[in-house]
């Protein structure tokens, strides 16, 4: 194998290592505050409610979630609220959490304008999709008929594992 082939192979290996390291770093929270958790959902919603009506509802009995699922759920809601503020400022937002025996379903809906509001260059939704899929969940997002936008994630957290 020539030197170019060795260089290409080395670049691929280093690229894979870098992607893995960045994925792990994404989960770390260096803010010094409490770790992201659905236990802090009230504070998250209160932080976004200034200037934008946000309400949240819960169905099913809440239970402790595995750490990765808890962090992912919090971050998904955080990103969806950030997008609602950015693309549908002032529009009402609803956050719904549903616990069931298989896991948790998250749905964040804004009542913004038809077409989803002002488009932006951000990469938040692809990151949310990766976050959900990395832990075995599913993710969807898109405009709603008649206006607004919905972000939905289903994250696995079977009852017998979550305890």
Coordinates of C-alpha atoms in Angstrom, one line a residue:
X1 CA 0.0 0.0 0.0
X2 CA 1.3 3.4 -0.9
X3 CA 1.7 6.4 1.4
X4 CA -1.5 7.9 0.2
X5 CA -3.5 4.7 1.1
X6 CA -1.9 4.7 4.6
X7 CA -2.7 8.4 5.1
X8 CA -6.3 7.9 4.0
X9 CA -6.8 5.0 6.4
X10 CA -5.2 7.0 9.2
X11 CA -7.5 10.0 8.4
X12 CA -10.6 7.7 8.5
X13 CA -9.6 6.2 11.9
X14 CA -8.9 9.7 13.4
X15 CA -12.2 11.0 12.0
X16 CA -14.1 8.1 13.7
X17 CA -12.3 8.8 17.0
X18 CA -13.1 12.5 16.7
X19 CA -16.8 11.9 16.1
X20 CA -17.0 9.5 19.1
X21 CA -15.3 12.0 21.3
X22 CA -17.6 14.8 20.2
X23 CA -20.6 12.6 20.8
X24 CA -19.4 11.9 24.3
X25 CA -18.6 15.6 24.9
X26 CA -22.1 16.5 23.8
X27 CA -23.5 14.7 26.8
X28 CA -21.3 16.4 29.3
X29 CA -22.7 19.5 31.0
X30 CA -19.9 21.8 32.2
X31 CA -22.2 24.6 33.3
X32 CA -21.6 23.9 36.9
X33 CA -25.3 23.9 37.6
X34 CA -27.6 20.9 38.3
X35 CA -27.5 18.3 35.6
X36 CA -30.2 18.3 32.9
X37 CA -33.2 16.3 34.1
X38 CA -37.0 16.2 33.7
X39 CA -37.0 16.9 37.4
X40 CA -36.1 20.4 36.4
X41 CA -38.8 20.8 33.8
X42 CA -40.6 23.5 35.8
X43 CA -37.5 25.7 35.8
X44 CA -36.9 25.1 32.1
X45 CA -40.5 26.0 31.1
X46 CA -40.5 29.0 33.4
X47 CA -37.3 30.3 31.7
X48 CA -39.0 30.2 28.3
X49 CA -42.4 31.4 29.5
X50 CA -41.3 35.0 29.7
X51 CA -42.8 36.6 26.6
X52 CA -44.2 33.3 25.3
X53 CA -47.0 31.3 26.8
X54 CA -45.8 27.8 27.6
X55 CA -47.9 25.1 29.3
X56 CA -47.1 21.6 29.9
X57 CA -49.0 18.5 30.8
X58 CA -48.2 15.0 32.0
X59 CA -49.9 11.7 31.6
X60 CA -49.0 8.4 33.1
X61 CA -47.3 7.9 36.3
X62 CA -43.8 9.6 36.3
X63 CA -40.9 7.4 37.3
X64 CA -37.1 7.7 37.4
X65 CA -35.6 7.3 33.9
X66 CA -32.2 6.0 33.0
X67 CA -29.7 8.8 33.0
X68 CA -29.2 9.0 29.2
X69 CA -33.0 9.0 28.6
X70 CA -33.5 11.7 31.2
X71 CA -30.9 14.0 29.8
X72 CA -32.0 13.4 26.2
X73 CA -35.7 14.2 27.1
X74 CA -34.7 17.4 28.8
X75 CA -32.4 18.5 25.9
X76 CA -35.1 17.6 23.3
X77 CA -37.6 19.8 25.1
X78 CA -35.0 22.6 25.6
X79 CA -34.2 22.6 21.8
X80 CA -37.9 22.5 20.8
X81 CA -38.7 25.5 23.1
X82 CA -35.7 27.3 21.7
X83 CA -36.9 26.7 18.2
X84 CA -40.4 27.9 19.1
X85 CA -39.0 31.1 20.5
X86 CA -36.8 31.6 17.4
X87 CA -39.3 30.7 14.7
X88 CA -42.7 31.5 16.4
X89 CA -42.0 34.3 18.9
X90 CA -44.9 35.0 21.2
X91 CA -47.0 32.0 19.9
X92 CA -48.4 29.6 22.5
X93 CA -46.4 26.4 23.1
X94 CA -47.6 23.1 24.6
X95 CA -45.3 20.5 26.0
X96 CA -46.7 17.1 26.6
X97 CA -45.0 14.2 28.4
X98 CA -46.5 10.7 28.4
X99 CA -45.1 7.9 30.5
X100 CA -46.1 4.4 29.5
X101 CA -44.7 0.9 30.2
X102 CA -42.3 1.1 27.3
X103 CA -40.9 4.6 27.8
X104 CA -41.7 8.3 27.4
X105 CA -43.2 10.3 24.6
X106 CA -42.4 14.0 24.3
X107 CA -44.4 16.3 22.1
X108 CA -43.8 20.0 21.8
X109 CA -46.2 22.0 19.7
X110 CA -46.2 25.7 18.9
X111 CA -49.1 27.6 17.4
X112 CA -46.9 29.7 15.1
X113 CA -47.8 30.9 11.6
X114 CA -48.4 28.6 8.7
X115 CA -45.1 27.5 7.1
X116 CA -43.4 27.2 10.5
X117 CA -42.3 30.8 11.0
X118 CA -39.0 32.4 10.1
X119 CA -36.6 29.9 8.6
X120 CA -33.2 29.8 10.2
X121 CA -29.8 28.2 9.5
X122 CA -29.6 26.3 12.8
X123 CA -28.7 22.6 13.0
X124 CA -30.7 21.9 16.2
X125 CA -33.3 19.4 14.8
X126 CA -30.7 17.1 13.2
X127 CA -28.9 17.1 16.6
X128 CA -32.1 16.2 18.4
X129 CA -32.8 13.4 16.0
X130 CA -29.3 12.0 16.6
X131 CA -29.7 12.3 20.4
X132 CA -33.0 10.4 20.3
X133 CA -31.8 7.7 17.9
X134 CA -28.5 7.2 19.8
X135 CA -30.5 5.9 22.8
X136 CA -32.8 3.8 20.6
X137 CA -35.7 6.3 20.3
X138 CA -37.5 7.8 17.4
X139 CA -37.9 11.4 16.3
X140 CA -40.1 13.4 14.0
X141 CA -40.7 17.1 13.4
X142 CA -42.6 19.2 11.0
X143 CA -45.2 21.9 10.2
X144 CA -48.8 21.3 11.3
X145 CA -51.7 21.7 9.0
X146 CA -53.1 25.2 9.5
X147 CA -49.9 26.5 11.1
X148 CA -47.5 25.8 13.9
X149 CA -44.8 23.1 14.3
X150 CA -44.6 19.8 16.2
X151 CA -41.5 18.1 17.6
X152 CA -42.1 14.5 18.8
X153 CA -39.7 12.0 20.3
X154 CA -40.4 8.5 21.7
X155 CA -37.6 7.4 24.0
X156 CA -37.3 3.8 25.4
X157 CA -37.3 3.4 29.1
X158 CA -39.1 0.1 30.0
X159 CA -40.6 0.2 33.5
X160 CA -38.6 -2.8 34.7
X161 CA -35.3 -1.2 33.6
X162 CA -36.1 2.4 34.7
X163 CA -36.4 1.6 38.4

